[in-house]
Coordinates of C-alpha atoms in Angstrom, one line a residue:
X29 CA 0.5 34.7 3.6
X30 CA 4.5 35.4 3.5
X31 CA 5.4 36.7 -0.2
X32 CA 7.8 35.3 -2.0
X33 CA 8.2 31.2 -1.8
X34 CA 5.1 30.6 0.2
X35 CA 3.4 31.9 -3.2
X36 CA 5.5 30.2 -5.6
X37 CA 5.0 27.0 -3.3
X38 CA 1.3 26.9 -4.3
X39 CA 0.9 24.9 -7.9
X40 CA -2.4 24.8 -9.2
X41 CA -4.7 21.9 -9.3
X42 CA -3.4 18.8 -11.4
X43 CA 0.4 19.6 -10.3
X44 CA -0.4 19.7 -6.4
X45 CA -2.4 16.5 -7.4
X46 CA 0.3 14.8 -9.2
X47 CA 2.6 15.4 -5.8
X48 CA 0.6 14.5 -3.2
X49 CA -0.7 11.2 -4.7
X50 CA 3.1 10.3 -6.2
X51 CA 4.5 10.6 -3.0
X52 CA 1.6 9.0 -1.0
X53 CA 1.4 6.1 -3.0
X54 CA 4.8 5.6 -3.5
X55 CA 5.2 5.7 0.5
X56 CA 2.4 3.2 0.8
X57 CA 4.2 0.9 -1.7
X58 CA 7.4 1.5 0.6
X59 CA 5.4 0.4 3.6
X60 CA 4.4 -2.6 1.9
X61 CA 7.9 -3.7 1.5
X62 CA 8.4 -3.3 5.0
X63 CA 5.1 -4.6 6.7
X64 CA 4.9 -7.6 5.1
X65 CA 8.0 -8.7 6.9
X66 CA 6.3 -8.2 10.4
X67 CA 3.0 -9.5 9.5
X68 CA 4.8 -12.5 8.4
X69 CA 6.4 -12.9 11.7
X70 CA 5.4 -16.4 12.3
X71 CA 6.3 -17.9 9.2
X72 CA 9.8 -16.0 9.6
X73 CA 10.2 -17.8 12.6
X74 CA 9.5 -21.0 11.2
X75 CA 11.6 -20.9 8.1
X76 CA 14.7 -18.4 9.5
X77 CA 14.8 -19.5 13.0
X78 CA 13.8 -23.4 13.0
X79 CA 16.7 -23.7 15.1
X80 CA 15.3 -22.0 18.1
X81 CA 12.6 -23.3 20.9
X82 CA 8.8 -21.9 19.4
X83 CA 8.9 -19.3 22.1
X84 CA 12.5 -17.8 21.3
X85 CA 12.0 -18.1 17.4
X86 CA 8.8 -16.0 17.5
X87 CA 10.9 -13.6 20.1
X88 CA 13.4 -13.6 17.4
X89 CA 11.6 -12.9 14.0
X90 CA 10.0 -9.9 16.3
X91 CA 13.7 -8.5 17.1
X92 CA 14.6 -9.0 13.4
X93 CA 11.1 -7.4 12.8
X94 CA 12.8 -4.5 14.9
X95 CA 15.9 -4.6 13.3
X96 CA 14.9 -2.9 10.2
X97 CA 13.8 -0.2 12.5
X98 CA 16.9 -0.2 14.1
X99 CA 18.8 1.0 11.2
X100 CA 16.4 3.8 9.9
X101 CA 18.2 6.1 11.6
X102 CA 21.3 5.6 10.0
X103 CA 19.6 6.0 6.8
X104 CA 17.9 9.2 7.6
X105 CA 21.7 10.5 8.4
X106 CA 22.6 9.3 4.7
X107 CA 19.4 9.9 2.6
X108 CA 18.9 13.3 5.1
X109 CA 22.1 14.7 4.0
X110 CA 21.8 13.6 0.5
X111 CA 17.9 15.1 0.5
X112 CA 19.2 18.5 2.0
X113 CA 22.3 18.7 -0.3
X114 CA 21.3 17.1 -3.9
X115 CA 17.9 17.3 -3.5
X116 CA 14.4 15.5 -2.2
X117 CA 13.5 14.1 -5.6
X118 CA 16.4 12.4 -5.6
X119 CA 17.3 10.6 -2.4
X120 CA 14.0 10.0 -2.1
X121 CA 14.2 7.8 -5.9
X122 CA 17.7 5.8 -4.5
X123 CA 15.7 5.0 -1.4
X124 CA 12.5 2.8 -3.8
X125 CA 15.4 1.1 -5.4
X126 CA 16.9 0.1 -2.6
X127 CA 14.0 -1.1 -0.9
X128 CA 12.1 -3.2 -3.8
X129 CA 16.2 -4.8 -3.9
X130 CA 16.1 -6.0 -0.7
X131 CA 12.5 -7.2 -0.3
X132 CA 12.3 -9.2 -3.4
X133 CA 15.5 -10.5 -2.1
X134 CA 13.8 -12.1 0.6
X135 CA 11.7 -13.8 -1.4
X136 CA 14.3 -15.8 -3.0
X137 CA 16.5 -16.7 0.4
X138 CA 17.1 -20.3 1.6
X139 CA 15.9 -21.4 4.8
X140 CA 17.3 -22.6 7.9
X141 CA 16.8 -26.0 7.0
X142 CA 18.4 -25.4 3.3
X143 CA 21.1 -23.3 4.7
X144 CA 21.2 -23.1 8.5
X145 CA 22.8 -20.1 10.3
X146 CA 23.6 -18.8 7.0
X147 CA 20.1 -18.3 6.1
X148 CA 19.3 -16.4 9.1
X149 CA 22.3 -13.8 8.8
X150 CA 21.4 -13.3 4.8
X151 CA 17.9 -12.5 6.4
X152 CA 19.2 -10.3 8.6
X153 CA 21.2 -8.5 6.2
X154 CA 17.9 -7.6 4.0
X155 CA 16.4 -6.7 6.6
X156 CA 19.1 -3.9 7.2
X157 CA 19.0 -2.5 4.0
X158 CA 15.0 -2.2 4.2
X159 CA 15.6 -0.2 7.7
X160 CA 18.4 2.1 5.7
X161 CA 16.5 2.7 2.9
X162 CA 13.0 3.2 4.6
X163 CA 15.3 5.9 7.2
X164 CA 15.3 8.3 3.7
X165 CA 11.5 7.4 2.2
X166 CA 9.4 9.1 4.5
X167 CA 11.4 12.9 5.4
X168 CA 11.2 12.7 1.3
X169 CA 7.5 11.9 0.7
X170 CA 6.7 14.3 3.6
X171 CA 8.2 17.2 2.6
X172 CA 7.6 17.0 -0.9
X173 CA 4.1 17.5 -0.4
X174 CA 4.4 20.0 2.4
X175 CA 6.9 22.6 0.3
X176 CA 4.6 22.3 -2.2
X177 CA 1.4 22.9 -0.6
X178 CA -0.4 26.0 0.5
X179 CA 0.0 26.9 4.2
X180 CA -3.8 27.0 4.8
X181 CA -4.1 23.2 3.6
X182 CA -0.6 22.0 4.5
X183 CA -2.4 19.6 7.1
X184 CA -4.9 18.5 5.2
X185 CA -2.3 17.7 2.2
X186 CA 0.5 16.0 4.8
X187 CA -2.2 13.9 5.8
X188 CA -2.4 11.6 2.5
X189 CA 1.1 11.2 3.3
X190 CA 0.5 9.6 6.5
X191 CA -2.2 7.7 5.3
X192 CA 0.0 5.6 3.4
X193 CA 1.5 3.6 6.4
X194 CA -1.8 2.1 7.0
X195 CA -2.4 1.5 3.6
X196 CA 0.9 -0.1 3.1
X197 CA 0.0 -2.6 5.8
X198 CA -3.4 -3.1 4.7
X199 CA -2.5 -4.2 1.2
X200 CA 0.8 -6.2 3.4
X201 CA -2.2 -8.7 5.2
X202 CA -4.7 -8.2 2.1
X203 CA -1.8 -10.1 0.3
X204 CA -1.2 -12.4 3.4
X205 CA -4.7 -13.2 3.5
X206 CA -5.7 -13.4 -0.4
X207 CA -2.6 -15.9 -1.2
X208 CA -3.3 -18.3 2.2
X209 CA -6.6 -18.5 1.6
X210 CA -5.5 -19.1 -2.5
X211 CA -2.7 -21.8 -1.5
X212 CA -4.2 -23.0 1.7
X213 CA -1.9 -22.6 5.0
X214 CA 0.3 -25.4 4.5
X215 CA 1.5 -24.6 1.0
X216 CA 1.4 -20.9 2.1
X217 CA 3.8 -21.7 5.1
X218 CA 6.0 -23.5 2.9
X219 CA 6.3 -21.6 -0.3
X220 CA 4.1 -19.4 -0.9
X221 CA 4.9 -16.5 1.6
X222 CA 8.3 -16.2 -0.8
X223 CA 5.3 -14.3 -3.6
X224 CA 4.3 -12.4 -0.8
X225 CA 7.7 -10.9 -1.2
X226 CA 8.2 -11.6 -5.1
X227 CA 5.3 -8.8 -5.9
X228 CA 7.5 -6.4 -4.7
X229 CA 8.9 -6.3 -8.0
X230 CA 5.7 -5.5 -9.5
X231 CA 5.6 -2.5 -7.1
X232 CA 8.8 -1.1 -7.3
X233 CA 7.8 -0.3 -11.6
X234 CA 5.0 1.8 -10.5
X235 CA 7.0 3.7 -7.7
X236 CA 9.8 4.6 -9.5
X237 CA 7.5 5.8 -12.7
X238 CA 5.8 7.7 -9.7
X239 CA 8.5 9.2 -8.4
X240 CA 10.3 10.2 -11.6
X241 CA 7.1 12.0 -12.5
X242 CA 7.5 14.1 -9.3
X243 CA 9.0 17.6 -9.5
X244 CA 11.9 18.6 -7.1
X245 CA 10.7 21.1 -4.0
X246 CA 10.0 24.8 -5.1
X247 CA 11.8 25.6 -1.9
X248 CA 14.6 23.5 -2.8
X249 CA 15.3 25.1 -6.0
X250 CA 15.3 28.4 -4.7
X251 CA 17.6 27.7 -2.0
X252 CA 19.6 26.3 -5.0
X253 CA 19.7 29.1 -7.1
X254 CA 20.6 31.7 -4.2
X255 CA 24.4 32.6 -3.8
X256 CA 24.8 30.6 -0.3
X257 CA 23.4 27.9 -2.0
X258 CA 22.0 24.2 0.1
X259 CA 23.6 23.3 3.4
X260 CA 27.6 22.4 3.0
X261 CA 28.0 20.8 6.0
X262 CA 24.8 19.4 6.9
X263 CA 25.4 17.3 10.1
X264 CA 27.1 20.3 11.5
X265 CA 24.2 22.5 10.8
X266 CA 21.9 20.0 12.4
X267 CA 23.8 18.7 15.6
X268 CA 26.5 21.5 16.0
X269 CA 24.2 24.2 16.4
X270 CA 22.2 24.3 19.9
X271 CA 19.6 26.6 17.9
X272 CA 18.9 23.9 15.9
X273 CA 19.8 21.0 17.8
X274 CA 17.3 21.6 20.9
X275 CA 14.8 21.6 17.4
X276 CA 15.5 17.9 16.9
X277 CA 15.3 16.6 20.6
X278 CA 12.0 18.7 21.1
X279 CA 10.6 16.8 17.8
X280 CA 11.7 13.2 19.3
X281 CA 10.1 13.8 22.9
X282 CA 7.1 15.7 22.1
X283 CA 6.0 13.6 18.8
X284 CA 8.4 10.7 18.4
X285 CA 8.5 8.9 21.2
X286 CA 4.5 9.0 21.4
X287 CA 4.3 7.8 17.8
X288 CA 6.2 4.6 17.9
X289 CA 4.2 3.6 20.9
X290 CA 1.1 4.6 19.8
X291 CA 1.6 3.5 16.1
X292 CA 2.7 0.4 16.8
X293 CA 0.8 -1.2 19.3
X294 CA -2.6 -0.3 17.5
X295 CA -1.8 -2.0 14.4
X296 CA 1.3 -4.5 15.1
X297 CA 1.8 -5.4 18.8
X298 CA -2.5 -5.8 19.3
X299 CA -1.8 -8.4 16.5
X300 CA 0.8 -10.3 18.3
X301 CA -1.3 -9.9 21.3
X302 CA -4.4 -11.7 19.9
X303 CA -2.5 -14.4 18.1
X304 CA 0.2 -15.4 20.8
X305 CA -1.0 -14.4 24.4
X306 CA -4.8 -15.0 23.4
X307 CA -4.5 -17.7 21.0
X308 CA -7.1 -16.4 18.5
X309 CA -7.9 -17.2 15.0
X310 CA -5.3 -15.9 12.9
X311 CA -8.2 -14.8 10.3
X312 CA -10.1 -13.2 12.6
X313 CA -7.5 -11.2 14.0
X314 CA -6.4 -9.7 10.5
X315 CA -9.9 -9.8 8.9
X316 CA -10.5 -7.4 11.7
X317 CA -6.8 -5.3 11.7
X318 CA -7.9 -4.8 8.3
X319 CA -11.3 -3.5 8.7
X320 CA -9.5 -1.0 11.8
X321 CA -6.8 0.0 9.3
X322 CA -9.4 0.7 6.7
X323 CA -11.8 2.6 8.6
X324 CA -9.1 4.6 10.7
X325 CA -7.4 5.8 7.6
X326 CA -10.0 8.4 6.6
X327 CA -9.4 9.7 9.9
X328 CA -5.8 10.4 9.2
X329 CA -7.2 12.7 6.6
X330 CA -10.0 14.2 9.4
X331 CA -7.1 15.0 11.5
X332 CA -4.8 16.8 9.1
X333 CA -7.6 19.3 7.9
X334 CA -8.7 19.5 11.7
X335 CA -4.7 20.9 12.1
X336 CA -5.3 23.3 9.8
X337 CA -7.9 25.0 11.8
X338 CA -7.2 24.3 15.2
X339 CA -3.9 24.0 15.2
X340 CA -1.3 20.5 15.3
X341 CA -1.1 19.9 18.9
X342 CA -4.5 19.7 19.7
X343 CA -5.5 16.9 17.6
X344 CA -1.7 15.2 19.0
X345 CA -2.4 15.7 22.0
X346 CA -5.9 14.2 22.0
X347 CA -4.5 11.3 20.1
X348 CA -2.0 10.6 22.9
X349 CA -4.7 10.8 25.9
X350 CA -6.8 8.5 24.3
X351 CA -4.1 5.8 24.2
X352 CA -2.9 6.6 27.5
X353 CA -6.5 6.4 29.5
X354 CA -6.9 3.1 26.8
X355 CA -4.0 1.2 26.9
X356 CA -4.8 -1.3 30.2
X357 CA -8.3 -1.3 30.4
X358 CA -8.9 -2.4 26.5
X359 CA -6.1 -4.9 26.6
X360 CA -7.7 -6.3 29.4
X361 CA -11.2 -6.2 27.9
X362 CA -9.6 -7.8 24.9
X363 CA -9.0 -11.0 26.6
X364 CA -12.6 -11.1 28.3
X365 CA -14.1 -10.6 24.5
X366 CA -11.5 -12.7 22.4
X367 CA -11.6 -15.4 24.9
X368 CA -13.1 -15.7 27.7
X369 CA -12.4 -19.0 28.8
X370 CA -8.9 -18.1 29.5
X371 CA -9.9 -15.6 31.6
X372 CA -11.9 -17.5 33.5
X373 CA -9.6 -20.1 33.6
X374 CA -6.6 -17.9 35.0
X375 CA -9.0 -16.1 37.6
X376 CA -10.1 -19.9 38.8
X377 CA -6.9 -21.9 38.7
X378 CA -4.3 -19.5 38.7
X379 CA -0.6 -20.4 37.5
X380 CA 1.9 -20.3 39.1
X381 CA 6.0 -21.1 38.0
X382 CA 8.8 -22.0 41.3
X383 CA 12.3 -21.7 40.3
X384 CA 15.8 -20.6 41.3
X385 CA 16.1 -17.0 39.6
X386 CA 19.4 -18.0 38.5
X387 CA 17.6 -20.7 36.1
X388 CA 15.6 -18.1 34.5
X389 CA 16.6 -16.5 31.2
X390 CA 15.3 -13.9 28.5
X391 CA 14.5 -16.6 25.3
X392 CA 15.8 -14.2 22.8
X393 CA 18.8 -15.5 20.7
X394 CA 18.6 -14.0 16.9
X395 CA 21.3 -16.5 15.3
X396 CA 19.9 -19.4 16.8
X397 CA 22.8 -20.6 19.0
X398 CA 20.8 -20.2 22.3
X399 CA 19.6 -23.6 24.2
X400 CA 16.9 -22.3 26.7
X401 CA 17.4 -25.6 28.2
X402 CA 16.8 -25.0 32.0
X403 CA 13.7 -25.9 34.2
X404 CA 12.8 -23.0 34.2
X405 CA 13.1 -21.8 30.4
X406 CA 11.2 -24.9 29.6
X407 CA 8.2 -23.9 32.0
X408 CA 8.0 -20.4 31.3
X409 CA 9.0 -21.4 27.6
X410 CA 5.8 -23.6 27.2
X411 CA 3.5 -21.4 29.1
X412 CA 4.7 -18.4 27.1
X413 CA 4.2 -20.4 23.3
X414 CA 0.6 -21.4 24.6
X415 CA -0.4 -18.1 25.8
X416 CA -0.9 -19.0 29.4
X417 CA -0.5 -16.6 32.1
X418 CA 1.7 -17.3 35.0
X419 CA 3.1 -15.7 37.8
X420 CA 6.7 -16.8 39.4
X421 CA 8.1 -17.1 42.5
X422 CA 11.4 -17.8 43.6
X423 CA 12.5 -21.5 44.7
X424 CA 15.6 -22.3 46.8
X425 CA 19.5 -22.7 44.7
X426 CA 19.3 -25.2 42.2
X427 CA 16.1 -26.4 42.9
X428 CA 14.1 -27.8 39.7
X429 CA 11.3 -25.6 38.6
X430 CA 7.7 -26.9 38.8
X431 CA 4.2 -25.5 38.1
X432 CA 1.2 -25.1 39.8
X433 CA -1.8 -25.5 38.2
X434 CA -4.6 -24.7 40.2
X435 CA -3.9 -27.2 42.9
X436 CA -2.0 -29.4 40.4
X437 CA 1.8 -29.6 40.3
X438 CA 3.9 -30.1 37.4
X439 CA 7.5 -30.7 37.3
X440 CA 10.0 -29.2 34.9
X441 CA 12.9 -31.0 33.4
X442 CA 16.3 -29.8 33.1
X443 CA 17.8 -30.6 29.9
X444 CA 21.2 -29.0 30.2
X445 CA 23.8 -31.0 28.7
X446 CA 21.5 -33.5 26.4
X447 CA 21.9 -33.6 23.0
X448 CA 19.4 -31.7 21.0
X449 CA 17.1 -34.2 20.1
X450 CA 17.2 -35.6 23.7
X451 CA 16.5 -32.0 25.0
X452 CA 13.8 -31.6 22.6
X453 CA 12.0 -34.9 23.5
X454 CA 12.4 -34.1 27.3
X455 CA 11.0 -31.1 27.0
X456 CA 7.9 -32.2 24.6
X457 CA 6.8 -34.6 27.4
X458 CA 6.9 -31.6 29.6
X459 CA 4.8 -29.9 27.5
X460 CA 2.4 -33.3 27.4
X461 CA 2.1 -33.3 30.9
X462 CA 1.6 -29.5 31.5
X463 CA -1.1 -29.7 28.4
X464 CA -3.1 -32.6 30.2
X465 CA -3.6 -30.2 34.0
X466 CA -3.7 -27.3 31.8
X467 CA -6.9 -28.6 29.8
X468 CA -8.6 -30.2 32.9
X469 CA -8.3 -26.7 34.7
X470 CA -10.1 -25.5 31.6
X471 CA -7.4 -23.8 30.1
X472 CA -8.3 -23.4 26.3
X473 CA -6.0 -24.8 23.8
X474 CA -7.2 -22.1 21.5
X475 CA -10.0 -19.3 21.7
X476 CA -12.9 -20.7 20.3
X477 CA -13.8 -18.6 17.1
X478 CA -17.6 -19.6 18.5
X479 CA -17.4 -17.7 21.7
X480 CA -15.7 -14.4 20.6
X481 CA -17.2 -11.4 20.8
X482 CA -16.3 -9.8 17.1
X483 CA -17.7 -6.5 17.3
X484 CA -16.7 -6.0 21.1
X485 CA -13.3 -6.7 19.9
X486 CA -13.3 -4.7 17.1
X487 CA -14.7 -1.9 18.7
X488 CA -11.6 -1.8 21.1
X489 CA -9.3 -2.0 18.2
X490 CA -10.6 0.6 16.6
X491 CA -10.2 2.6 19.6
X492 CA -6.1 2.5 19.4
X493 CA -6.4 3.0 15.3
X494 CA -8.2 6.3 15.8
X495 CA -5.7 7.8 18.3
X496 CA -3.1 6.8 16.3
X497 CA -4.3 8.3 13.7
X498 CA -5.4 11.1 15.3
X499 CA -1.5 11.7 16.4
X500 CA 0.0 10.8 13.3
X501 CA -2.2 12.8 11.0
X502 CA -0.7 16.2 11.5
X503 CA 2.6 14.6 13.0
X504 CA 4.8 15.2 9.2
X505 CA 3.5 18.7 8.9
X506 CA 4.2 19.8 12.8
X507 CA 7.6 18.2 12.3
X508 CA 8.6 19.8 8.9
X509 CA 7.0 23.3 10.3
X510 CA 9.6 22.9 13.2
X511 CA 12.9 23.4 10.7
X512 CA 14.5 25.4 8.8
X513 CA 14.6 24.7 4.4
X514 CA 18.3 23.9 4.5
X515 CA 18.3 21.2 6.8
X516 CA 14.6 19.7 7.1
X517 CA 15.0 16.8 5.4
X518 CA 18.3 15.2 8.2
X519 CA 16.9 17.4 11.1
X520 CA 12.8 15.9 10.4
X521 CA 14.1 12.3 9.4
X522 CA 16.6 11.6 12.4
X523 CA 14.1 12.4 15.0
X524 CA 11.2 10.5 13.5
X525 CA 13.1 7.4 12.6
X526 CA 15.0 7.3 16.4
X527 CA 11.4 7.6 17.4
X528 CA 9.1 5.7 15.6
X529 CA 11.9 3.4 14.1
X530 CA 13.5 2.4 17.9
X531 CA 10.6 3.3 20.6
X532 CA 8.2 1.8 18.1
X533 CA 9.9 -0.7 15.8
X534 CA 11.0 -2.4 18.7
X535 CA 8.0 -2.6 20.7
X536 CA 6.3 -5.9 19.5
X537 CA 9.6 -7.2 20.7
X538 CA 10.1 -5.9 23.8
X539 CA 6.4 -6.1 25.1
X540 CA 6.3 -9.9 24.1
X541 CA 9.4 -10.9 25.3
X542 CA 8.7 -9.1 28.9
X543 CA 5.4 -10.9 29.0
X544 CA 7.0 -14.2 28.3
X545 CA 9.5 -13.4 31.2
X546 CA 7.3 -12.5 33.7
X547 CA 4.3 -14.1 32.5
X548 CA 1.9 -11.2 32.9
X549 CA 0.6 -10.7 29.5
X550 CA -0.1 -7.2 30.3
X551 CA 2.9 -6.1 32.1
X552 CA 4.7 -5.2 28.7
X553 CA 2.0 -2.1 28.1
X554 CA 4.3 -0.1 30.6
X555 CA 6.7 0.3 27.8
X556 CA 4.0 2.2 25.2
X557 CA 2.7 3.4 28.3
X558 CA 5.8 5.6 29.1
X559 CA 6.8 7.0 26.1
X560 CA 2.9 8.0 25.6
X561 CA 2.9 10.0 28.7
X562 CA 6.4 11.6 27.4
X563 CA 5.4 13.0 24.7
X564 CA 2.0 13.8 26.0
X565 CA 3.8 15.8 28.7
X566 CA 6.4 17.4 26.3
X567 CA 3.9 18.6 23.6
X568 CA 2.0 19.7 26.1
X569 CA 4.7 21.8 28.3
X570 CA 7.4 22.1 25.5
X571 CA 6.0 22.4 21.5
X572 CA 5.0 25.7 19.9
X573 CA 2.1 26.0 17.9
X574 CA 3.4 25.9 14.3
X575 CA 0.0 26.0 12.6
X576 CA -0.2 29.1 9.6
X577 CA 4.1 29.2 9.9
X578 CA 6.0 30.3 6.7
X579 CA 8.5 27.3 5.3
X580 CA 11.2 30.1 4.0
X581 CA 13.3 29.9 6.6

């Protein structure tokens, strides 16, 4: 062990205790805040985007999902320089303040039918101020616990940290499920997601008590008391020096990008997957995210203490390959076990979508001016909202899309300059007509909960929430060992929240909104696909070994 800090860094039992489980259950409180907003996605859609076509309203309370994400970077910049400068303790107290503000804000917002437009932009706004504040929670709550903990266990102790991600979204679809099943789903949908949001309150007492319990960084303090003092010019430090900069682009390839993929398609985008594209129970499909998201999070733990022995890339790199040899085969295995008359259906009486390429648009409008009202958005509209797969192929200029059903054809409507109820009811007997071929192709309206294979299906979810967690486990404590004391909190949180706050934040989005376009419902795993193999190849080629590495520097 280094002298000096590295020994003063080491409190004894109940004060290492008192860190790890303030910051860890403060985090998971955080995540909370956040999740619940994404696993409430549908009912977002219905009460923030009732303005939009089912298809583009879902696309849009996924984008506004992302767009928390979107602005955790910028509050990594602010709470980063703030944690580096003032110190972790307290950025990381504005930061539980801000978010319990905004999330039992939520709660209390008028709809789009109370308040149109308005409603959705008020929305919107919470949502930013979640991302912000979230961009400073986690470099705090990380390195807390690491620049307190002994070097031999730093792994093992960053780990609880991590762990509180999935417990945040566990307790977010506990709630979900304990209050719809309390209110029954129509009363749920209507008014009693809002409490879902409300508790918040309740949660933000016990993390501030938590937090102001915590102690500030022993590494921290010292850096205070020496002449030179904490970072003046922090941003300079970070992104003005190539020594340091290279530091913070080698953290986003070789971890990031890999973590928002991986992360976020094992425990939110498989979600939308099951729900949307395969039409399954809603209660199945979180009655079994929950049981992967409780038994994967011990593994978070397995994988921090197997860091501390074997080293941190490793166990990242072995959680990467498994989602990269996994990611299209179990997708695909997940429709044959969740239902399998669809896939029977789509191998029999294939669909298939003819219109002019100029007639086909991305359904993705977040303020709900957007009308979707060609052929061929109606078509690919339906088939998208009833979780049909389709292929398309190009028809001549102006030509009015139709679809094939099997040897069935269906054709579109074009409602481009009715009036919005007259659109709507053209395109409802669309959808009437398409339903009719659809069912006597044997095309499932639903899955039926009868037919599914439940422990098939959980058994391939559980494979994506133990590579995640086999990545994500040592991923605070690699990071943090990567940077120097007097700018780890800006030069860890930037990278991680660019990362896992773009690449994955934005990936329930993006995946659905490319299966909708091209009707492939697997075609959207390209985009975890890619980053995967990124970082997989930069961790691999690029990242140094940082296991048994002194934090005095």
């Amino acid at each position: 062990m280094v002298q000096g800090i590295d020994a003063v860094a080491e409190p004894k039992g109940s004060s290492m205790g008192l860190v790890v489980g303030a910051s860890a259950a403060a985090s998971a409180f955080e995540w909370y805040d956040f999740y619940i907003f994404g696993t409430l996605a549908p009912v977002i859609s219905a009460q923030f985007f009732a303005g939009l076509p089912p298809t583009a309203g879902y696309i849009a309370a996924l984008a506004l999902f992302g767009t928390g994400f979107a602005f955790r970077p910028l509050g990594a910049l602010i709470f980063g320089r703030l944690g580096d400068q003032v110190g972790r303790k307290s950025a990381f107290l504005i930061t539980v303040l801000m978010m319990g503000a905004a999330t039992f804000a939520i709660g209390l917002l008028p709809t789009y039918k109370q308040l149109g437009v308005t409603a959705s932009v008020l929305v919107v706004l919470a949502r930013i101020v979640q991302g912000t504040a979230l961009g400073g929670v986690y470099g705090g709550a990380a390195i807390s616990v690491a620049e307190h903990a002994p070097a031999k266990s730093r792994g093992y102790l960053g780990a609880f940290v991590q762990t509180s991600a999935p417990i945040g979204l566990l307790v977010a679809l506990l709630m979900v499920l304990f209050l719809r099943t309390l209110l029954g789903s129509a009363a749920f949908e209507e008014w009693g997601w809002r409490l879902c949001f409300l508790a918040s309150a309740g949660l933000l007492a016990i993390s501030v008590f938590m937090r102001l319990k915590m102690t500030e960084s022993p590494l921290f303090a010292k850096l205070e008391g020496e002449e030179k003092g904490p970072a003046k010019s922090v941003y300079a430090e970070t992104f003005g020096s190539w020594k340091n900069l290279k530091l913070v682009f080698l953290a986003f390839f070789s971890m990031m990008c890999a973590q928002g993929a991986v992360f976020y398609t094992a425990f939110f985008y498989v979600q939308v997957f099951l729900e949307k594209s395969l039409k399954l129970d809603p209660a199945i499909t979180v009655g079994l995210l929950m049981a992967v998201v409780a038994l994967s999070a011990p593994v978070f733990v397995v994988a921090g203490c197997l860091s501390d022995r074997i080293g941190r890339k490793p166990v990242m790199l072995a959680g990467m390959l498994i989602s990269l040899v996994a990611y299209f085969p179990a997708f695909h295995a997940m429709q044959s076990v969740a239902n399998p008359a669809l896939a029977a259906a789509a191998k029999a009486s294939p669909v298939v979508v003819s219109a002019d390429p100029l007639d086909c648009a991305t359904q993705f409008d977040p303020i709900g001016k957007g009308q979707f009202r060609s052929s061929c958005n109606i078509a690919t509209g339906f088939l998208a909202n009833a979780g049909v797969p389709y292929t398309r192929r190009d028809a001549p200029a102006g030509a009015v899309a139709h679809v094939a059903i099997g040897s069935t054809i269906v054709p579109s409507v074009d409602a481009i300059g009715l009036s919005a109820p007259d659109a709507k009811a053209v395109a409802a007997a669309f959808g009437a007509r398409a339903k009719v071929a659809l069912a006597s192709a044997g095309y499932p309206d639903r899955a039926d909960s009868a037919a599914v294979d439940r422990l098939a299906l959980f058994g391939l979810m559980l494979i994506f929430g133990v590579s995640a967690a086999l990545l994500y486990g040592p991923l605070s404590t690699a990071a943090i060992e990567l940077f120097p004391t007097r700018i780890r909190y800006t030069a860890l949180s930037v990278p991680y929240h660019v990362g896992v706050g773009w690449v994955g934040g934005f990936l329930p989005f993006t995946v659905f909104a490319i299966v909708a376009s091209t009707g492939d419902m697997f075609a959207g795993l390209w985009y975890p696909f890619v980053f995967t193999a990124i970082s997989f190849v930069a961790t691999l080629l690029f990242l140094p070994e940082t296991r048994g590495r002194s934090l005095d520097f």
